[in-house]
């Protein structure tokens, strides 16, 4: 989501604190001030930790089976990932933020850049207004960083989040120069947006260890030794905007539907159901974006930790015409089934559609027209699913009600408070 930037101004980065955990707390006050972790698919490992959980020393990515034995002792609460709730909370936050700016770029599910203008005092007040409004109207806490460039806004946001003196809002120009340099000197370059471990090692080899070191580097030298991308980071640290507002992408390169199973699948019949479900999901996503695919790749894999029965089959199938039809996508995925070894424990499978193009961009000759697409089978399935819930209808084995055994395990799932009538929160008056 983005809108055009109407000229030079400041940039605000608004970021929801511990987003998944905050979304859970928005509708369950009993979770406030308690250590909370949100788990990955199949309740695997901690992907979000509340500040209280971090204070216990729980590392990011720690498997739940290691945490569970001590959960009662610590008072630790776990929740399964509730993607539908998080997506709706994110949409509410972004819609609210859009009221404060002429343009808004949604960077991720919990972050957005906004174009803002005014004096440092006015912008500081604007930051507090946004922070208060999101907390009051959506129920999640945010921090705000404001600066002349995106990179500096990211740094300002980091300081707003981790330094209580900023009270959740940091305007770069409102911080004295000496304090800015001190803060930058205390941050490793790996803390910068877009700088990973390998690049950090190369920078360290040149004597560039801190963010301040990189900010003082010669941009041309950095370009020659590394890349134009890193040169832009240096210029942004020096106050020159080089990373423009990203316009919303009309096209997409590929769509992938893949997930680990709660229980291994050992038969081709089981994987046939998996591919039917994924083909239906791919069809709905393609239709949503007005796209059709020309190539489908299907794959399956055993566990990395099971080398005795290793199997990683895949197949790439050119489709007869650009399509979003779930029937054709499912048939293409079924081409992998003869390569499946019965008895082998497959823990993951998926499909990927590529060579995407706008719907109707290439009309087929009448003899090659697809009757299913003409009848709108894919859009009909999606409409029924939206109205009656996922799993209410499907193609063949993908329509089995109640969910298959391999579907994602989410034993600690909270209600979908904002999107399902039967799960709306109930308020009881005293």
Tab-separated table of C-alpha atoms in Angstrom:
chain	number	residue	atom	x	y	z
A	1	UNK	CA	0.000	0.000	0.000
A	2	UNK	CA	1.531	3.355	-0.914
A	3	UNK	CA	0.732	6.869	-1.995
A	4	UNK	CA	2.849	9.370	-3.873
A	5	UNK	CA	5.291	11.505	-1.884
A	6	UNK	CA	4.537	15.132	-2.803
A	7	UNK	CA	8.022	16.516	-2.319
A	8	UNK	CA	10.834	16.676	0.247
A	9	UNK	CA	9.798	16.244	3.851
A	10	UNK	CA	10.452	14.092	6.880
A	11	UNK	CA	9.699	10.379	7.154
A	12	UNK	CA	8.096	8.654	10.111
A	13	UNK	CA	8.484	4.943	10.733
A	14	UNK	CA	5.726	3.546	12.945
A	15	UNK	CA	6.347	0.043	14.286
A	16	UNK	CA	4.071	-2.065	16.508
A	17	UNK	CA	5.963	-3.366	19.545
A	18	UNK	CA	6.154	-7.192	19.700
A	19	UNK	CA	3.304	-7.265	17.207
A	20	UNK	CA	1.966	-10.813	17.593
A	21	UNK	CA	2.134	-10.647	21.392
A	22	UNK	CA	0.534	-7.190	21.428
A	23	UNK	CA	-2.303	-8.381	19.167
A	24	UNK	CA	-2.994	-11.242	21.579
A	25	UNK	CA	-3.043	-8.867	24.545
A	26	UNK	CA	-5.399	-6.421	22.837
A	27	UNK	CA	-8.337	-8.755	23.482
A	28	UNK	CA	-7.051	-10.666	26.505
A	29	UNK	CA	-6.085	-8.316	29.352
A	30	UNK	CA	-5.046	-11.300	31.489
A	31	UNK	CA	-1.897	-11.521	29.351
A	32	UNK	CA	-0.692	-8.049	30.340
A	33	UNK	CA	2.589	-8.030	32.294
A	34	UNK	CA	2.936	-11.797	31.877
A	35	UNK	CA	5.687	-13.532	29.896
A	36	UNK	CA	4.127	-14.482	26.567
A	37	UNK	CA	5.452	-16.247	23.490
A	38	UNK	CA	3.715	-16.718	20.155
A	39	UNK	CA	4.708	-19.930	18.401
A	40	UNK	CA	5.492	-20.725	14.784
A	41	UNK	CA	3.565	-23.135	12.566
A	42	UNK	CA	2.688	-26.431	14.244
A	43	UNK	CA	3.443	-24.818	17.621
A	44	UNK	CA	7.121	-25.270	16.895
A	45	UNK	CA	9.208	-22.447	18.322
A	46	UNK	CA	8.938	-18.939	19.770
A	47	UNK	CA	8.733	-16.353	16.985
A	48	UNK	CA	7.574	-13.461	19.183
A	49	UNK	CA	8.442	-12.820	22.821
A	50	UNK	CA	6.909	-10.228	25.089
A	51	UNK	CA	9.367	-8.047	27.054
A	52	UNK	CA	8.686	-10.202	30.115
A	53	UNK	CA	9.582	-13.354	28.165
A	54	UNK	CA	12.768	-11.725	26.911
A	55	UNK	CA	13.642	-10.851	30.516
A	56	UNK	CA	13.524	-14.580	31.317
A	57	UNK	CA	16.294	-15.099	28.760
A	58	UNK	CA	14.116	-16.967	26.276
A	59	UNK	CA	15.904	-16.756	22.910
A	60	UNK	CA	14.127	-16.142	19.634
A	61	UNK	CA	13.423	-19.458	17.919
A	62	UNK	CA	13.550	-21.536	21.096
A	63	UNK	CA	11.510	-24.755	20.558
A	64	UNK	CA	8.331	-24.961	22.613
A	65	UNK	CA	9.090	-28.498	23.781
A	66	UNK	CA	12.099	-27.074	25.640
A	67	UNK	CA	10.074	-24.250	27.202
A	68	UNK	CA	6.952	-26.241	28.134
A	69	UNK	CA	8.441	-28.100	31.159
A	70	UNK	CA	9.227	-24.779	32.900
A	71	UNK	CA	6.253	-22.763	31.679
A	72	UNK	CA	4.297	-23.123	34.937
A	73	UNK	CA	7.338	-22.225	37.027
A	74	UNK	CA	7.902	-19.054	34.986
A	75	UNK	CA	4.226	-18.210	34.544
A	76	UNK	CA	4.912	-18.402	30.812
A	77	UNK	CA	1.937	-18.338	28.451
A	78	UNK	CA	2.081	-19.599	24.855
A	79	UNK	CA	-0.250	-18.886	21.961
A	80	UNK	CA	-0.423	-20.478	18.528
A	81	UNK	CA	-0.009	-18.111	15.595
A	82	UNK	CA	-3.396	-16.536	14.845
A	83	UNK	CA	-2.683	-15.131	11.381
A	84	UNK	CA	-6.252	-14.067	10.682
A	85	UNK	CA	-6.344	-11.939	13.835
A	86	UNK	CA	-2.908	-10.446	13.164
A	87	UNK	CA	-3.789	-9.567	9.582
A	88	UNK	CA	-6.950	-7.759	10.664
A	89	UNK	CA	-5.183	-5.873	13.470
A	90	UNK	CA	-2.488	-4.831	10.984
A	91	UNK	CA	-5.093	-3.540	8.521
A	92	UNK	CA	-6.729	-1.473	11.282
A	93	UNK	CA	-3.394	0.040	12.318
A	94	UNK	CA	-2.459	0.947	8.742
A	95	UNK	CA	-5.863	2.463	8.003
A	96	UNK	CA	-5.592	4.636	11.109
A	97	UNK	CA	-2.034	5.749	10.295
A	98	UNK	CA	-3.131	6.700	6.795
A	99	UNK	CA	-5.193	9.517	8.302
A	100	UNK	CA	-2.024	11.268	9.430
A	101	UNK	CA	-0.170	11.457	6.121
A	102	UNK	CA	-0.511	12.283	2.444
A	103	UNK	CA	1.307	9.040	1.679
A	104	UNK	CA	1.771	5.740	3.438
A	105	UNK	CA	4.021	2.814	2.553
A	106	UNK	CA	3.241	-0.415	4.382
A	107	UNK	CA	6.666	-2.001	4.804
A	108	UNK	CA	5.576	-5.133	6.683
A	109	UNK	CA	2.682	-6.452	8.731
A	110	UNK	CA	3.738	-4.277	11.688
A	111	UNK	CA	5.672	-1.385	10.103
A	112	UNK	CA	4.814	1.586	7.894
A	113	UNK	CA	6.614	4.639	6.554
A	114	UNK	CA	4.674	7.904	6.452
A	115	UNK	CA	5.460	11.241	4.845
A	116	UNK	CA	5.223	14.027	7.429
A	117	UNK	CA	6.096	17.715	7.530
A	118	UNK	CA	6.446	20.425	10.155
A	119	UNK	CA	8.888	21.769	12.696
A	120	UNK	CA	10.702	19.314	14.983
A	121	UNK	CA	8.332	20.226	17.817
A	122	UNK	CA	5.273	19.730	15.596
A	123	UNK	CA	6.550	16.394	14.331
A	124	UNK	CA	7.349	15.228	17.837
A	125	UNK	CA	3.780	16.027	18.839
A	126	UNK	CA	2.475	14.266	15.731
A	127	UNK	CA	4.415	11.168	16.741
A	128	UNK	CA	2.784	11.163	20.178
A	129	UNK	CA	-0.638	11.706	18.585
A	130	UNK	CA	-0.198	8.649	16.344
A	131	UNK	CA	1.117	6.564	19.230
A	132	UNK	CA	-1.839	7.507	21.428
A	133	UNK	CA	-4.434	7.033	18.679
A	134	UNK	CA	-3.248	3.522	17.764
A	135	UNK	CA	-3.156	2.468	21.395
A	136	UNK	CA	-6.610	3.879	22.121
A	137	UNK	CA	-8.405	2.795	18.944
A	138	UNK	CA	-6.714	-0.504	18.072
A	139	UNK	CA	-5.247	-1.531	21.406
A	140	UNK	CA	-1.614	-2.159	20.445
A	141	UNK	CA	1.487	-0.125	21.423
A	142	UNK	CA	3.690	1.478	18.774
A	143	UNK	CA	6.940	3.401	18.634
A	144	UNK	CA	7.632	6.228	16.191
A	145	UNK	CA	10.923	7.298	14.635
A	146	UNK	CA	11.087	10.497	12.561
A	147	UNK	CA	13.983	11.667	10.378
A	148	UNK	CA	14.922	12.992	6.947
A	149	UNK	CA	15.638	9.532	5.496
A	150	UNK	CA	14.227	6.032	5.831
A	151	UNK	CA	17.457	4.646	7.289
A	152	UNK	CA	17.633	7.336	9.960
A	153	UNK	CA	13.913	6.886	10.690
A	154	UNK	CA	14.634	3.191	11.298
A	155	UNK	CA	17.399	4.106	13.739
A	156	UNK	CA	15.212	6.701	15.451
A	157	UNK	CA	12.490	4.086	15.848
A	158	UNK	CA	14.980	1.642	17.381
A	159	UNK	CA	16.052	4.238	19.926
A	160	UNK	CA	12.436	5.154	20.690
A	161	UNK	CA	11.746	1.497	21.425
A	162	UNK	CA	14.773	0.704	23.561
A	163	UNK	CA	15.475	4.003	25.353
A	164	UNK	CA	12.795	4.939	27.935
A	165	UNK	CA	13.897	8.588	27.786
A	166	UNK	CA	12.211	8.935	24.372
A	167	UNK	CA	8.828	7.646	25.654
A	168	UNK	CA	8.192	5.781	22.414
A	169	UNK	CA	8.783	8.710	20.024
A	170	UNK	CA	12.147	9.887	18.713
A	171	UNK	CA	12.674	12.769	16.291
A	172	UNK	CA	16.189	12.630	14.909
A	173	UNK	CA	16.656	16.395	14.766
A	174	UNK	CA	15.420	16.824	18.326
A	175	UNK	CA	18.304	14.700	19.653
A	176	UNK	CA	21.512	16.711	20.294
A	177	UNK	CA	24.294	15.922	17.814
A	178	UNK	CA	26.604	14.606	20.518
A	179	UNK	CA	23.989	12.183	21.775
A	180	UNK	CA	23.227	11.010	18.228
A	181	UNK	CA	26.882	10.194	17.673
A	182	UNK	CA	27.052	8.371	21.005
A	183	UNK	CA	24.014	6.268	20.119
A	184	UNK	CA	25.390	5.451	16.652
A	185	UNK	CA	28.802	4.573	18.080
A	186	UNK	CA	27.133	2.025	20.374
A	187	UNK	CA	25.358	0.204	17.543
A	188	UNK	CA	27.047	-2.447	15.415
A	189	UNK	CA	26.585	-2.083	11.661
A	190	UNK	CA	24.644	-5.358	11.717
A	191	UNK	CA	21.840	-3.408	13.410
A	192	UNK	CA	21.338	-1.400	10.231
A	193	UNK	CA	18.477	-1.991	7.836
A	194	UNK	CA	19.709	-4.347	5.091
A	195	UNK	CA	23.121	-5.178	6.609
A	196	UNK	CA	23.509	-8.900	7.319
A	197	UNK	CA	26.220	-10.980	9.032
A	198	UNK	CA	28.379	-11.606	5.955
A	199	UNK	CA	28.431	-7.938	4.997
A	200	UNK	CA	29.193	-7.007	8.601
A	201	UNK	CA	32.339	-9.178	8.523
A	202	UNK	CA	33.531	-7.486	5.336
A	203	UNK	CA	32.908	-4.047	6.810
A	204	UNK	CA	34.721	-5.022	10.003
A	205	UNK	CA	37.692	-5.992	7.860
A	206	UNK	CA	37.903	-2.361	6.725
A	207	UNK	CA	37.713	-1.085	10.282
A	208	UNK	CA	34.022	-0.208	10.054
A	209	UNK	CA	32.411	-1.637	13.172
A	210	UNK	CA	29.748	0.800	14.329
A	211	UNK	CA	26.947	2.677	12.607
A	212	UNK	CA	28.923	5.852	13.261
A	213	UNK	CA	31.943	4.385	11.439
A	214	UNK	CA	29.780	3.713	8.379
A	215	UNK	CA	28.132	7.134	8.545
A	216	UNK	CA	31.609	8.724	8.369
A	217	UNK	CA	32.757	6.533	5.461
A	218	UNK	CA	33.331	7.823	1.927
A	219	UNK	CA	30.227	6.873	-0.096
A	220	UNK	CA	32.217	6.472	-3.328
A	221	UNK	CA	34.699	4.139	-1.663
A	222	UNK	CA	31.850	2.098	-0.228
A	223	UNK	CA	30.268	1.853	-3.693
A	224	UNK	CA	33.531	0.684	-5.257
A	225	UNK	CA	34.254	-1.889	-2.535
A	226	UNK	CA	30.704	-3.115	-1.979
A	227	UNK	CA	27.653	-1.923	-3.922
A	228	UNK	CA	25.461	1.002	-4.873
A	229	UNK	CA	22.924	-0.268	-2.346
A	230	UNK	CA	25.339	0.117	0.565
A	231	UNK	CA	26.450	3.503	-0.771
A	232	UNK	CA	22.822	4.632	-0.514
A	233	UNK	CA	22.783	3.500	3.110
A	234	UNK	CA	25.845	5.663	3.811
A	235	UNK	CA	24.252	8.666	2.131
A	236	UNK	CA	21.039	8.104	4.066
A	237	UNK	CA	23.004	8.014	7.321
A	238	UNK	CA	24.516	11.343	6.265
A	239	UNK	CA	21.033	12.813	5.763
A	240	UNK	CA	20.607	12.483	1.971
A	241	UNK	CA	17.391	10.620	0.999
A	242	UNK	CA	18.295	7.829	-1.443
A	243	UNK	CA	15.667	5.164	-0.812
A	244	UNK	CA	12.455	6.348	-2.478
A	245	UNK	CA	8.917	5.488	-1.599
A	246	UNK	CA	8.181	2.052	-3.063
A	247	UNK	CA	5.114	2.127	-5.252
A	248	UNK	CA	2.698	-0.743	-4.816
A	249	UNK	CA	3.685	-3.664	-6.997
A	250	UNK	CA	1.085	-4.451	-9.613
A	251	UNK	CA	2.666	-7.708	-10.693
A	252	UNK	CA	4.234	-10.529	-8.709
A	253	UNK	CA	7.039	-12.872	-9.632
A	254	UNK	CA	5.699	-16.013	-7.973
A	255	UNK	CA	3.347	-17.385	-5.359
A	256	UNK	CA	4.339	-20.242	-3.050
A	257	UNK	CA	2.040	-22.398	-0.938
A	258	UNK	CA	3.994	-24.660	1.372
A	259	UNK	CA	3.857	-25.720	4.986
A	260	UNK	CA	5.250	-28.361	7.318
A	261	UNK	CA	2.768	-31.009	8.387
A	262	UNK	CA	1.568	-31.630	11.926
A	263	UNK	CA	1.880	-35.367	11.192
A	264	UNK	CA	4.019	-36.901	8.417
A	265	UNK	CA	2.289	-38.099	5.249
A	266	UNK	CA	3.358	-41.517	3.976
A	267	UNK	CA	1.155	-42.107	0.909
A	268	UNK	CA	0.561	-40.599	-2.479
A	269	UNK	CA	-3.160	-40.422	-1.650
A	270	UNK	CA	-2.379	-38.190	1.325
A	271	UNK	CA	-0.249	-35.857	-0.768
A	272	UNK	CA	-2.967	-35.772	-3.428
A	273	UNK	CA	-5.204	-34.134	-0.838
A	274	UNK	CA	-2.421	-31.672	0.100
A	275	UNK	CA	-1.965	-30.591	-3.504
A	276	UNK	CA	-5.711	-30.233	-3.977
A	277	UNK	CA	-5.905	-27.854	-1.007
A	278	UNK	CA	-2.890	-25.832	-2.160
A	279	UNK	CA	-4.180	-25.621	-5.740
A	280	UNK	CA	-7.443	-24.175	-4.457
A	281	UNK	CA	-5.544	-21.635	-2.322
A	282	UNK	CA	-3.335	-20.687	-5.270
A	283	UNK	CA	-6.385	-20.205	-7.461
A	284	UNK	CA	-7.984	-17.865	-4.913
A	285	UNK	CA	-4.804	-15.805	-4.505
A	286	UNK	CA	-4.274	-15.490	-8.245
A	287	UNK	CA	-7.878	-14.403	-8.754
A	288	UNK	CA	-7.580	-11.855	-5.944
A	289	UNK	CA	-4.659	-10.167	-7.695
A	290	UNK	CA	-6.057	-10.545	-11.216
A	291	UNK	CA	-3.254	-12.890	-12.275
A	292	UNK	CA	-2.845	-16.160	-14.134
A	293	UNK	CA	0.057	-18.600	-14.051
A	294	UNK	CA	1.814	-20.350	-16.901
A	295	UNK	CA	4.060	-22.704	-14.888
A	296	UNK	CA	3.476	-24.782	-11.743
A	297	UNK	CA	6.136	-26.510	-9.663
A	298	UNK	CA	5.179	-29.143	-7.087
A	299	UNK	CA	7.542	-30.557	-4.469
A	300	UNK	CA	7.689	-32.704	-1.342
A	301	UNK	CA	10.414	-33.413	1.186
A	302	UNK	CA	11.321	-35.654	4.088
A	303	UNK	CA	12.902	-34.327	7.266
A	304	UNK	CA	16.474	-33.094	7.151
A	305	UNK	CA	17.039	-35.179	10.288
A	306	UNK	CA	15.954	-38.416	8.611
A	307	UNK	CA	18.821	-39.188	6.188
A	308	UNK	CA	18.028	-42.935	6.164
A	309	UNK	CA	14.769	-42.307	4.250
A	310	UNK	CA	15.570	-39.162	2.314
A	311	UNK	CA	13.280	-38.177	-0.569
A	312	UNK	CA	12.924	-34.757	-2.191
A	313	UNK	CA	10.912	-35.165	-5.413
A	314	UNK	CA	9.846	-32.179	-7.497
A	315	UNK	CA	8.292	-31.549	-10.891
A	316	UNK	CA	7.904	-28.460	-13.070
A	317	UNK	CA	4.785	-28.450	-15.265
A	318	UNK	CA	4.179	-25.901	-18.073
A	319	UNK	CA	0.454	-25.179	-18.130
A	320	UNK	CA	-1.341	-25.351	-21.492
A	321	UNK	CA	-2.429	-21.714	-21.121
A	322	UNK	CA	-2.183	-18.947	-18.505
A	323	UNK	CA	-4.733	-19.944	-15.876
A	324	UNK	CA	-6.012	-19.458	-12.340
A	325	UNK	CA	-8.344	-22.468	-12.597
A	326	UNK	CA	-8.043	-24.727	-9.518
A	327	UNK	CA	-8.833	-27.842	-11.566
A	328	UNK	CA	-5.923	-27.286	-13.967
A	329	UNK	CA	-3.588	-26.286	-11.128
A	330	UNK	CA	-4.467	-29.414	-9.149
A	331	UNK	CA	-3.967	-31.680	-12.172
A	332	UNK	CA	-0.561	-30.144	-12.792
A	333	UNK	CA	0.456	-30.699	-9.160
A	334	UNK	CA	-0.663	-34.335	-9.319
A	335	UNK	CA	2.156	-34.935	-11.821
A	336	UNK	CA	4.416	-35.305	-8.779
A	337	UNK	CA	2.459	-38.221	-7.313
A	338	UNK	CA	4.151	-41.006	-9.382
A	339	UNK	CA	7.458	-39.900	-7.825
A	340	UNK	CA	6.183	-40.278	-4.251
A	341	UNK	CA	7.560	-43.315	-2.399
A	342	UNK	CA	4.859	-44.939	-0.275
A	343	UNK	CA	5.941	-45.578	3.303
A	344	UNK	CA	8.395	-42.679	3.362
A	345	UNK	CA	7.546	-39.931	5.894
A	346	UNK	CA	7.088	-36.665	4.038
A	347	UNK	CA	7.001	-33.700	6.426
A	348	UNK	CA	6.599	-30.893	3.912
A	349	UNK	CA	5.112	-30.285	0.473
A	350	UNK	CA	3.995	-27.365	-1.611
A	351	UNK	CA	3.356	-25.805	-4.970
A	352	UNK	CA	4.793	-22.699	-6.615
A	353	UNK	CA	3.170	-20.882	-9.534
A	354	UNK	CA	5.395	-18.729	-11.732
A	355	UNK	CA	5.437	-16.857	-15.045
A	356	UNK	CA	2.520	-14.770	-13.791
A	357	UNK	CA	0.666	-12.369	-16.057
A	358	UNK	CA	-2.491	-10.234	-15.808
A	359	UNK	CA	-5.773	-12.043	-16.399
A	360	UNK	CA	-6.961	-11.647	-19.982
A	361	UNK	CA	-3.560	-10.478	-21.175
A	362	UNK	CA	-3.343	-13.461	-23.513
A	363	UNK	CA	-6.743	-14.718	-24.681
A	364	UNK	CA	-6.656	-18.359	-25.881
A	365	UNK	CA	-8.068	-19.516	-29.180
A	366	UNK	CA	-11.646	-20.816	-28.832
A	367	UNK	CA	-10.544	-24.437	-29.231
A	368	UNK	CA	-8.234	-24.066	-26.213
A	369	UNK	CA	-10.675	-22.251	-23.902
A	370	UNK	CA	-10.997	-23.803	-20.451
A	371	UNK	CA	-14.657	-24.549	-19.515
A	372	UNK	CA	-13.904	-24.440	-15.779
A	373	UNK	CA	-12.476	-20.943	-16.035
A	374	UNK	CA	-15.408	-19.795	-18.145
A	375	UNK	CA	-17.774	-20.984	-15.411
A	376	UNK	CA	-15.798	-19.223	-12.671
A	377	UNK	CA	-15.162	-22.371	-10.610
A	378	UNK	CA	-12.254	-20.798	-8.746
A	379	UNK	CA	-14.087	-17.589	-7.825
A	380	UNK	CA	-17.170	-19.608	-6.800
A	381	UNK	CA	-15.125	-21.762	-4.414
A	382	UNK	CA	-13.546	-18.653	-2.884
A	383	UNK	CA	-16.898	-16.914	-2.460
A	384	UNK	CA	-18.386	-19.931	-0.659
A	385	UNK	CA	-15.265	-20.211	1.539
A	386	UNK	CA	-15.474	-16.552	2.500
A	387	UNK	CA	-19.119	-16.847	3.425
A	388	UNK	CA	-19.104	-20.196	5.219
A	389	UNK	CA	-15.478	-20.565	6.321
A	390	UNK	CA	-12.375	-22.372	5.132
A	391	UNK	CA	-12.989	-26.080	4.669
A	392	UNK	CA	-16.672	-25.599	3.853
A	393	UNK	CA	-16.100	-26.524	0.202
A	394	UNK	CA	-13.297	-27.883	-1.918
A	395	UNK	CA	-12.288	-29.847	-4.970
A	396	UNK	CA	-12.321	-33.622	-4.506
A	397	UNK	CA	-10.408	-34.670	-1.393
A	398	UNK	CA	-9.620	-31.019	-0.674
A	399	UNK	CA	-13.261	-30.637	0.358
A	400	UNK	CA	-13.096	-33.046	3.311
A	401	UNK	CA	-14.803	-31.268	6.182
A	402	UNK	CA	-13.204	-31.122	9.601
A	403	UNK	CA	-9.664	-30.765	8.327
A	404	UNK	CA	-7.152	-33.465	7.437
A	405	UNK	CA	-4.743	-35.000	9.947
A	406	UNK	CA	-1.772	-33.247	8.380
A	407	UNK	CA	-3.196	-29.727	8.746
A	408	UNK	CA	-1.255	-27.301	10.893
A	409	UNK	CA	-1.340	-27.973	14.634
A	410	UNK	CA	-2.439	-24.951	16.651
A	411	UNK	CA	-3.432	-26.291	20.063
A	412	UNK	CA	-3.137	-22.912	21.812
A	413	UNK	CA	-5.007	-20.797	19.284
A	414	UNK	CA	-6.850	-17.752	20.570
A	415	UNK	CA	-10.228	-16.728	19.095
A	416	UNK	CA	-10.394	-14.729	15.855
A	417	UNK	CA	-11.963	-11.856	17.762
A	418	UNK	CA	-12.471	-9.437	14.881
A	419	UNK	CA	-13.388	-11.558	11.869
A	420	UNK	CA	-15.798	-14.305	13.016
A	421	UNK	CA	-19.197	-13.667	14.606
A	422	UNK	CA	-19.026	-16.815	16.734
A	423	UNK	CA	-15.687	-15.720	18.210
A	424	UNK	CA	-16.450	-12.081	19.023
A	425	UNK	CA	-15.287	-11.055	22.512
A	426	UNK	CA	-18.001	-10.829	25.148
A	427	UNK	CA	-18.032	-7.888	27.550
A	428	UNK	CA	-19.842	-8.419	30.837
A	429	UNK	CA	-20.971	-5.368	32.780
A	430	UNK	CA	-20.315	-5.505	36.503
